[in-house]
Tab-separated table of C-alpha atoms in Angstrom:
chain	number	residue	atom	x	y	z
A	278	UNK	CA	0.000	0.000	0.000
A	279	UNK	CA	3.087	2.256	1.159
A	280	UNK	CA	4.256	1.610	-2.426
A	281	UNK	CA	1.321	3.156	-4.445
A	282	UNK	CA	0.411	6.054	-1.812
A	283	UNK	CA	4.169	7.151	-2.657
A	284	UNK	CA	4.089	7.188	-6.674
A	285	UNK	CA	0.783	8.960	-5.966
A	286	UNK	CA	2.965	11.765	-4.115
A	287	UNK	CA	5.366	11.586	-7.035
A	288	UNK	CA	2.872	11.872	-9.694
A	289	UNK	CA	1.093	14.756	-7.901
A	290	UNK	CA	4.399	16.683	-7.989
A	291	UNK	CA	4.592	15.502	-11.463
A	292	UNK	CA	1.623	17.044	-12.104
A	293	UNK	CA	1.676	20.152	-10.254
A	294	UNK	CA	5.137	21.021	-12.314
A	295	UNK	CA	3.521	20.340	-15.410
A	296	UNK	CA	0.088	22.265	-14.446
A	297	UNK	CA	2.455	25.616	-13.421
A	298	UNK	CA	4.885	24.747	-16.742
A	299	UNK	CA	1.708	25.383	-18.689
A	300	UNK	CA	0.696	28.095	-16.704
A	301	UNK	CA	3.827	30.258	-16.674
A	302	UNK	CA	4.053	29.943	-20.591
A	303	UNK	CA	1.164	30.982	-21.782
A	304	UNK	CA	0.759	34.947	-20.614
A	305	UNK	CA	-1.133	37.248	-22.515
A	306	UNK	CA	-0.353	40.797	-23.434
A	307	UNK	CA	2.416	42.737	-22.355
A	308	UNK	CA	1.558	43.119	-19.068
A	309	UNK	CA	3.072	40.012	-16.719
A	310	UNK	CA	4.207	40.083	-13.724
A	311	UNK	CA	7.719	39.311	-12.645
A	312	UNK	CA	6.936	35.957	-10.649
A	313	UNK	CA	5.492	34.920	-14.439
A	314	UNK	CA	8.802	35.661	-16.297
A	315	UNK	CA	11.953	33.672	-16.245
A	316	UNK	CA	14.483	35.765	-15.374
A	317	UNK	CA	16.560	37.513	-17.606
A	318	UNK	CA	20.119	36.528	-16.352
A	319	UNK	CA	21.093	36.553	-12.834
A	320	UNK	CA	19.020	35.315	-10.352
A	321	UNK	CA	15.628	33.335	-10.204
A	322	UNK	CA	12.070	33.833	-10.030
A	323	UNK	CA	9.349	31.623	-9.080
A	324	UNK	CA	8.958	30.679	-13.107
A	325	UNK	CA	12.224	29.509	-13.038
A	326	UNK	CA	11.618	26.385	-10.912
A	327	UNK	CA	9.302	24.732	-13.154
A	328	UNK	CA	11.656	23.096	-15.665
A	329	UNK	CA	14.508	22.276	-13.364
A	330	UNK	CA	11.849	20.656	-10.828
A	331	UNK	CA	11.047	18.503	-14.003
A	332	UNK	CA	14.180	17.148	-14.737
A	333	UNK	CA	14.704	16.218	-11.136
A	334	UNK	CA	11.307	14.204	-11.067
A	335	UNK	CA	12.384	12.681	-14.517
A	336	UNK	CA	15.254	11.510	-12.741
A	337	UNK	CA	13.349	10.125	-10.146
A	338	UNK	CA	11.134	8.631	-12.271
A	339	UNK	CA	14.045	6.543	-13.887
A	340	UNK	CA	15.524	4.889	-11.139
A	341	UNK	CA	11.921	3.657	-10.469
A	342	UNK	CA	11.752	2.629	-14.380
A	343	UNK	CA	15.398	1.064	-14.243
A	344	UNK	CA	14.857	-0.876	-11.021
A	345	UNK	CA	12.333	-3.031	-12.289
A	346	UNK	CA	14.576	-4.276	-14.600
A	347	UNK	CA	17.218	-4.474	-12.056
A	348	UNK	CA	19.159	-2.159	-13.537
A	349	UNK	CA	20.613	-4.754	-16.871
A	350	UNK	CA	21.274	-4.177	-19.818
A	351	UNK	CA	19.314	-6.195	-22.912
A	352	UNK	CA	18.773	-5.553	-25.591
A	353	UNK	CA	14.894	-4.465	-25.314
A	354	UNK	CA	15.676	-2.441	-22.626
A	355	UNK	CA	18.513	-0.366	-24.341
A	356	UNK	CA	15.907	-0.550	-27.665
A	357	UNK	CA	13.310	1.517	-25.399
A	358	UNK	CA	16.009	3.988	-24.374
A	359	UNK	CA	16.724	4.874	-27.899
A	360	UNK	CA	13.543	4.753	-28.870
A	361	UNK	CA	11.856	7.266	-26.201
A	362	UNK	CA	15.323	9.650	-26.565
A	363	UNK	CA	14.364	9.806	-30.168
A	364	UNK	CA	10.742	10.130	-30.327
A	365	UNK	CA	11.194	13.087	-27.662
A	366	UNK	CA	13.939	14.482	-29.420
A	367	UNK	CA	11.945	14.441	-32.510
A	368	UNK	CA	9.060	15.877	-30.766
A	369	UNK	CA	10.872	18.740	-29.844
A	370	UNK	CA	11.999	19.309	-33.459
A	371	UNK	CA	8.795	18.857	-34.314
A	372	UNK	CA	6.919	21.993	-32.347
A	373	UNK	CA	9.907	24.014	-33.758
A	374	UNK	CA	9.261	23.848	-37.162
A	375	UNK	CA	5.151	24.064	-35.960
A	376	UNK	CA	5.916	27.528	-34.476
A	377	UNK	CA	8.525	28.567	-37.886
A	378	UNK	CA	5.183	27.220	-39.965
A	379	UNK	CA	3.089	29.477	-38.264
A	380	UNK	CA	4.948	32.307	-37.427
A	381	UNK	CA	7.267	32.905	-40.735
A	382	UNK	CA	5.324	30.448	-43.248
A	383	UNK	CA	8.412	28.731	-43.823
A	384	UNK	CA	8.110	25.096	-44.219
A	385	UNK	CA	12.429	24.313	-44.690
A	386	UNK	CA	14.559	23.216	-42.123
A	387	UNK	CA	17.379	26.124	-42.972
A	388	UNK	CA	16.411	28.156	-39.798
A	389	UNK	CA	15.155	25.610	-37.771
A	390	UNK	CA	16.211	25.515	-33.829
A	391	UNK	CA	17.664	22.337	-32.920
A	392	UNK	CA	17.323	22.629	-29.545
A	393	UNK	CA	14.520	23.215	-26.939
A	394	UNK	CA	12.583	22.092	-24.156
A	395	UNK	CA	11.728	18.658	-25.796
A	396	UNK	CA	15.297	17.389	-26.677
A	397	UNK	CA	16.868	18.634	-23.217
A	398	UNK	CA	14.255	16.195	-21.740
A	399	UNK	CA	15.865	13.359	-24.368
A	400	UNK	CA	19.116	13.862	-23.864
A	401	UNK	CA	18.718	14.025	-20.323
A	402	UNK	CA	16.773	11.109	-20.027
A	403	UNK	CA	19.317	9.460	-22.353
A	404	UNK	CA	22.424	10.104	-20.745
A	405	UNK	CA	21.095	9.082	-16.653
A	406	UNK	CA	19.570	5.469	-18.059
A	407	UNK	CA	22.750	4.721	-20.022
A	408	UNK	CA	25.277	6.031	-16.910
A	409	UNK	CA	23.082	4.378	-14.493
A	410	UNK	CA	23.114	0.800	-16.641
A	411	UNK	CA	27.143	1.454	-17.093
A	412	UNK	CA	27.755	2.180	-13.197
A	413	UNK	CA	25.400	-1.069	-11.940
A	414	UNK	CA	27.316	-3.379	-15.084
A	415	UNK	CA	30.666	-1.668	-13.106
A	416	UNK	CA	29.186	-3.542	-9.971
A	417	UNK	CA	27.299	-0.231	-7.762
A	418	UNK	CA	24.918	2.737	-8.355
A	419	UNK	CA	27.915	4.860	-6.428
A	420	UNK	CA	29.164	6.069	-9.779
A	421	UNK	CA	26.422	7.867	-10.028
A	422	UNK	CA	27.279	10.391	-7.706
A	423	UNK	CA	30.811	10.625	-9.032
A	424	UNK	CA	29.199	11.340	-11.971
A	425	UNK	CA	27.070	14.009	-11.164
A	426	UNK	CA	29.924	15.508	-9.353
A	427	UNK	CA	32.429	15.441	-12.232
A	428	UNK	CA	29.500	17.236	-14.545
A	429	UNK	CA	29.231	19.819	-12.199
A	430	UNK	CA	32.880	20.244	-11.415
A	431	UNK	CA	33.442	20.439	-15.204
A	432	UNK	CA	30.719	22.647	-16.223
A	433	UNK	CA	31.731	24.830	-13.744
A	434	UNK	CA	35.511	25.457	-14.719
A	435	UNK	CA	33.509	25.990	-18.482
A	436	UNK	CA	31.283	29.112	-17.387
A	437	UNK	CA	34.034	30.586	-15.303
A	438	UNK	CA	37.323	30.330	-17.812
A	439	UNK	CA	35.093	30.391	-20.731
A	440	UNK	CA	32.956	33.971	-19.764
A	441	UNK	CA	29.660	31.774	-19.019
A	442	UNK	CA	28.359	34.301	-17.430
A	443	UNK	CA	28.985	37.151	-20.134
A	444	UNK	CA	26.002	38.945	-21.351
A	445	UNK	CA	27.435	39.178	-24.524
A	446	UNK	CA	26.756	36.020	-28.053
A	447	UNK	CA	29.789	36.637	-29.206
A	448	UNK	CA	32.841	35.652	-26.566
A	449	UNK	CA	30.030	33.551	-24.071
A	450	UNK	CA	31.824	30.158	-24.304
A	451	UNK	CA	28.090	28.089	-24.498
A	452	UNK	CA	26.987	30.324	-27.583
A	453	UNK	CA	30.230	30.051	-29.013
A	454	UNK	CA	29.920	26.405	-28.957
A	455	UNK	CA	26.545	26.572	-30.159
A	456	UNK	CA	27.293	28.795	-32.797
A	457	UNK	CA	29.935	26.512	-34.551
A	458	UNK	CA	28.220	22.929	-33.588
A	459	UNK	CA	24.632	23.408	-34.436
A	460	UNK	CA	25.236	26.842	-36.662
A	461	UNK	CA	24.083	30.625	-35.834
A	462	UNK	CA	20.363	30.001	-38.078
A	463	UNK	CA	19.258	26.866	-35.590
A	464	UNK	CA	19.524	28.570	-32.336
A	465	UNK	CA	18.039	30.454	-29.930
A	466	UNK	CA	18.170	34.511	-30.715
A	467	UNK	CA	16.150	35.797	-27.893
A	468	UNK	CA	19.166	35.360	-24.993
A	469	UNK	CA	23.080	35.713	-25.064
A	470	UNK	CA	22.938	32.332	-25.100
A	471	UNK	CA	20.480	29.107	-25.909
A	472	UNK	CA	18.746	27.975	-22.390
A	473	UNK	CA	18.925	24.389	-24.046
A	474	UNK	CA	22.154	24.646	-25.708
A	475	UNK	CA	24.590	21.721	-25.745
A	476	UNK	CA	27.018	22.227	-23.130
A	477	UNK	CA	24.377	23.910	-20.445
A	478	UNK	CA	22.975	20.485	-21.151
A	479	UNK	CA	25.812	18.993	-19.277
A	480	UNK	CA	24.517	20.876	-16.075
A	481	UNK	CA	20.789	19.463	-16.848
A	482	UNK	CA	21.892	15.697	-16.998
A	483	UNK	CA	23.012	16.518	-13.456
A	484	UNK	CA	20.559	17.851	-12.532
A	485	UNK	CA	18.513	14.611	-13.310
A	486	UNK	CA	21.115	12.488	-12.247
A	487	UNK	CA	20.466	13.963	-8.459
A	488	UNK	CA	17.087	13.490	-9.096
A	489	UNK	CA	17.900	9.705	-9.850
A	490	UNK	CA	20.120	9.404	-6.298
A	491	UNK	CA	17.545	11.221	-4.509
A	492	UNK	CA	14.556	8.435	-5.900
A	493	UNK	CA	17.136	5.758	-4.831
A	494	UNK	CA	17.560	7.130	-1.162
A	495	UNK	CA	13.671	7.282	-1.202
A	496	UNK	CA	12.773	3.474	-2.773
A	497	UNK	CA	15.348	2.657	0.179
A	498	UNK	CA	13.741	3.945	2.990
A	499	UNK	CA	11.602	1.579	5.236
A	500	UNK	CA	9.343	3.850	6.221
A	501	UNK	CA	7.421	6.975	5.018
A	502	UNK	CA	8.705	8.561	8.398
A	503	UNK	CA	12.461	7.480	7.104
A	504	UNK	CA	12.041	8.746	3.533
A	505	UNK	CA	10.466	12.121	5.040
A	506	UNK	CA	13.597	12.555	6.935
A	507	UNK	CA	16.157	11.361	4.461
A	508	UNK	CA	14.507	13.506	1.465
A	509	UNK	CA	14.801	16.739	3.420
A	510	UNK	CA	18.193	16.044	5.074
A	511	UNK	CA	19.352	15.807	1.249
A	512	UNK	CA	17.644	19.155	0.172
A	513	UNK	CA	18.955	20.650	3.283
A	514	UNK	CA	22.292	19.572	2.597
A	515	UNK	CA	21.747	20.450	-1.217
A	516	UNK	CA	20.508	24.188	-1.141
A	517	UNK	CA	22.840	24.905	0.985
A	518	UNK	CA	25.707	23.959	-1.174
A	519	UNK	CA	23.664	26.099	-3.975
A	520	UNK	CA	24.062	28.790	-1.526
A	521	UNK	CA	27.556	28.699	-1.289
A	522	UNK	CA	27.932	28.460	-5.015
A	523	UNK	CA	25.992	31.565	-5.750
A	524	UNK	CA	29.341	33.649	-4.461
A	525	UNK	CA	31.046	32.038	-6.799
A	526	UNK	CA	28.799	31.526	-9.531
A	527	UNK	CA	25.293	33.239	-8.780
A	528	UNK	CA	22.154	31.728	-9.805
A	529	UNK	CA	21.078	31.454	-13.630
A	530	UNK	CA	18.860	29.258	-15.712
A	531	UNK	CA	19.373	30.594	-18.490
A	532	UNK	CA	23.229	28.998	-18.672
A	533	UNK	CA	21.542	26.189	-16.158
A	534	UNK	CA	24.565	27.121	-13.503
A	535	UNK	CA	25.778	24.617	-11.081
A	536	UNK	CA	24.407	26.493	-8.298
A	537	UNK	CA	21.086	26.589	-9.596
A	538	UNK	CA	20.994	23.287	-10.119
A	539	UNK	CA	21.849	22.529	-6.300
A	540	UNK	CA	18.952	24.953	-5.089
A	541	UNK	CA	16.561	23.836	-7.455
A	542	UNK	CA	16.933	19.935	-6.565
A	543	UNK	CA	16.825	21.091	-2.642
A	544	UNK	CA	13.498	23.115	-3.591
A	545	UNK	CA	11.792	20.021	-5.706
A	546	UNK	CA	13.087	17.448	-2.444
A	547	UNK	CA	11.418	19.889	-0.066
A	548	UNK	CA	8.314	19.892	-1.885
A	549	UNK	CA	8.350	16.089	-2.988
A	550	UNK	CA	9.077	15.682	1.353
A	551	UNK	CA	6.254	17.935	2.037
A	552	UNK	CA	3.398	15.674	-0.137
A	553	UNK	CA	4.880	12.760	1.239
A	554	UNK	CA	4.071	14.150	4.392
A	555	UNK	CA	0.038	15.146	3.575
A	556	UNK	CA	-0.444	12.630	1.134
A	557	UNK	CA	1.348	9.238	2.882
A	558	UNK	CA	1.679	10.111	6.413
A	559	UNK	CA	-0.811	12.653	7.404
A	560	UNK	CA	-3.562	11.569	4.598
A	561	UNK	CA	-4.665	15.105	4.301
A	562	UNK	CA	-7.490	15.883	2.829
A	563	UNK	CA	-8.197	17.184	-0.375
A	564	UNK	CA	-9.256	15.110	-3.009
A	565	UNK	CA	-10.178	17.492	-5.962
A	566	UNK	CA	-6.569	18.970	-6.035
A	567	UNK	CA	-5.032	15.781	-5.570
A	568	UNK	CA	-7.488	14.799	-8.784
A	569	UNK	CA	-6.487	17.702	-10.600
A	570	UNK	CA	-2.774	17.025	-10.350
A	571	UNK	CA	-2.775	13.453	-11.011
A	572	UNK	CA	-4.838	14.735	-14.411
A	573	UNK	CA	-1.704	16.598	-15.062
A	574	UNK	CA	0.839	14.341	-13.719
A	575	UNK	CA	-0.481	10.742	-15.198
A	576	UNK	CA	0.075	12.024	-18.932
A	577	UNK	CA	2.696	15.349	-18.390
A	578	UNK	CA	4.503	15.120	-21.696
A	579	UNK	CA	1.427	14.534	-23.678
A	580	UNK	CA	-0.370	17.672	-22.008
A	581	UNK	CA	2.884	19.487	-22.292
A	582	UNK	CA	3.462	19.071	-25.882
A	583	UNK	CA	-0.445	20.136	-26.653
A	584	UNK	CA	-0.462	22.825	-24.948
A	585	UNK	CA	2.971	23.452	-26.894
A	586	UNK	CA	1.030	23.052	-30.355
A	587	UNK	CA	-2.505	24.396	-28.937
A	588	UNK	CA	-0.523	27.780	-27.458
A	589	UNK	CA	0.940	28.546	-30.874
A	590	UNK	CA	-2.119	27.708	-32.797
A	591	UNK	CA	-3.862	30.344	-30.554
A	592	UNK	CA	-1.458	33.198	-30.837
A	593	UNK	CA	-1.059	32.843	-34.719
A	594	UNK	CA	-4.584	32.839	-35.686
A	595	UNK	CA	-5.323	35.679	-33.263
A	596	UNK	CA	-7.634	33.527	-30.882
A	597	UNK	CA	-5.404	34.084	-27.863
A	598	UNK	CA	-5.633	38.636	-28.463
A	599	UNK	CA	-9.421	37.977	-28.699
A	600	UNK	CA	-9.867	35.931	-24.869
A	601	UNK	CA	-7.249	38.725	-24.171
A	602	UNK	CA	-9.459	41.393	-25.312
A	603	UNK	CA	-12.576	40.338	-23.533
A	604	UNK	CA	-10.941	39.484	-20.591
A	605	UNK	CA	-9.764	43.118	-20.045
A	606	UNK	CA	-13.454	43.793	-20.746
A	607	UNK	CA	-14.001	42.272	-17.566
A	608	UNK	CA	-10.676	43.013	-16.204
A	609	UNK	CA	-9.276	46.043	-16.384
A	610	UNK	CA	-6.023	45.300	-14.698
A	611	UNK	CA	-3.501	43.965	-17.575
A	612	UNK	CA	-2.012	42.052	-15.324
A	613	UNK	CA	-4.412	40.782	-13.817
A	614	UNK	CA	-6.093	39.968	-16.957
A	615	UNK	CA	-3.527	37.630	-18.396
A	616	UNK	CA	-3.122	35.676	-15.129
A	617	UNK	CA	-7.223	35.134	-15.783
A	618	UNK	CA	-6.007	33.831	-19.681
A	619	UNK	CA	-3.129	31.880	-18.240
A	620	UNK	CA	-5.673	30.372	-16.027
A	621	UNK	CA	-8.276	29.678	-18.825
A	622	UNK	CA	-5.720	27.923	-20.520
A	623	UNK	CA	-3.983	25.520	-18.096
A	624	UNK	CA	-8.154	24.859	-17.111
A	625	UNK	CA	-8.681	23.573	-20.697
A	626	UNK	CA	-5.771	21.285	-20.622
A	627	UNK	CA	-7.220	19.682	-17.304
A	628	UNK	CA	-10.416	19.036	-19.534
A	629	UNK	CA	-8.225	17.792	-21.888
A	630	UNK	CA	-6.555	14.953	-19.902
A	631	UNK	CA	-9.642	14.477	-17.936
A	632	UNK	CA	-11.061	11.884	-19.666
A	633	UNK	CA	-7.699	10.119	-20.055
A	634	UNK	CA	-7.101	10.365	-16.422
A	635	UNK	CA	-10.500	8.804	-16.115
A	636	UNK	CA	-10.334	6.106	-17.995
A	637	UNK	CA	-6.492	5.079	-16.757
A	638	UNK	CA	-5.421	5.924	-20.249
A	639	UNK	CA	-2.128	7.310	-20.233
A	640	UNK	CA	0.011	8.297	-23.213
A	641	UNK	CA	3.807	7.628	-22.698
A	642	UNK	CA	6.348	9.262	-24.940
């Protein structure tokens, strides 16, 4: 019973991300308030835990995934690895050329981005199943940790020698790197640099990779008291390394920095410890939220990637500046009023999944 009460935590934080990933991208007007922005370089705003909080439960979510097949390799095994890396990968490249379609009516791939939400997720995923089947063939899951370590260690001496932290395309080290790998057309021209770019990616597989540990430390645990207590020692222990790091190398999402990768994980652990805690041990509660998440949480990349495709449908054929417009009818405040659209529009996508959620139909990518 323990067993199922704690993937329904997991899957409720699953689908709360998801729910506030939606949420957070799909303002309305000009008028948004900070909280609803990702920052623009240094530092970190509410928004700005969403993805990162993803990754981490993706990592989590692995280690669950892996143990069941005890963590060997065969060849079906490593045949679903490749295939889900590729499919999301493909995805991704997918709602890029959507959103070129719509917006520029091209229908080439000469200026299409490579990168993007979608293919971090692959690669991510990609790189912590294939380390974790390496370091258990190597005889222990402790390499993981090395791992992780050595990412961070190396990523770090990157930003810091290479200008990672520049506010400037042409001498930051990750757009440099993205310039001559993937080409200047097939990037990201809104930032400095891409916030998916190839070697800020390095940070994200971390970033998963602690996610990974952290569901291992958890699946050990005898009790839900236990995994309560070992959960938040580790995001204790975690944010406050990110704290330390932030002297050195402040937080940033956009270049995925090490130390926002520490506080992140300790943020999504303290959360993930907290709905252990009401869901498992306390059983608080509150079944239409709970209901609403797992809508969200029991099919998160398939709700993600609609509302993806649905978002830029909206804004290109002018549907999204009309609920805009009437909403400021009603609501003056512009602020105000695209928090109300934002709202609308995460709502939908809960009627969306309802009936899949419903009918335990759930689409995995």
């Amino acid at each position: 019973m323990q067993k199922s009460q704690r993937l329904i935590s997991l899957d409720v934080l699953r689908g709360l991300t998801v729910m506030l990933m939606i949420f957070v991208n799909n303002g309305a007007g000009d008028l948004v308030f900070t909280t609803l922005r990702h920052s623009r370089w240094n530092g970190m705003t509410p928004c700005d835990l969403v993805f990162p909080t993803f990754l981490f439960i993706m990592g989590v979510s692995t280690y669950l995934s892996l143990k069941k097949q005890d963590f060997q390799w065969s060849r079906p095994l490593v045949f679903k690895i490749v295939k889900r890396t590729l499919l999301l990968f493909l995805i991704g490249l997918f709602i890029n050329w959507y959103h070129d379609f719509c917006y520029k009516g091209t229908i080439g791939l000469d200026s299409l981005r490579i990168m993007g939400v979608m293919q971090r997720i692959a690669l991510c995923y990609f790189f912590t199943a294939i380390c974790a089947l390496c370091s258990k063939s190597a005889g222990s899951l402790k390499a993981i940790p090395v791992c992780t370590a050595i990412l961070l260690i190396l990523y770090s001496i990157l930003i810091l020698t290479g200008g990672g932290y520049t506010y400037d395309s042409s001498t930051n080290l990750l757009s440099v790197v993205d310039r001559h790998v993937l080409g200047e057309a097939h990037l990201y021209h809104k930032s400095p640099v891409d916030p998916e770019g190839l070697l800020s990616t390095l940070s994200a597989v971390a970033q998963t990779m602690i996610g990974f540990w952290c569901g291992k430390l958890m699946s050990e645990a005898q009790t839900i008291q236990d995994k309560m207590l070992r959960l938040l020692l580790a995001a204790v222990i975690l944010t406050l390394l990110g704290w330390l790091l932030t002297f050195a190398m402040p937080l940033n999402k956009r270049i995925w920095s090490p130390s926002y990768v520490l506080t992140t994980c300790g943020y999504a652990l303290s959360l993930w410890a907290l709905l252990i805690y009401a869901l498992d041990y306390r059983h608080v509660s509150g079944r239409r939220l709970t209901d609403l998440c797992l809508i969200y949480g029991t099919n998160p990349l398939f709700l993600y990637v609609l509302s993806e495709l649905i978002g830029i449908a909206f804004n290109n054929s002018g549907v999204k500046m009309q609920v805009y417009g009437t909403l400021l009818a009603v609501i003056p405040n512009g602020y105000w009023a695209s928090v109300a659209y934002s709202l609308l529009f995460t709502s939908m996508h809960a009627l969306l999944g309802y009936p899949l959620w419903k009918r335990r139909i759930f689409i995995k990518l």
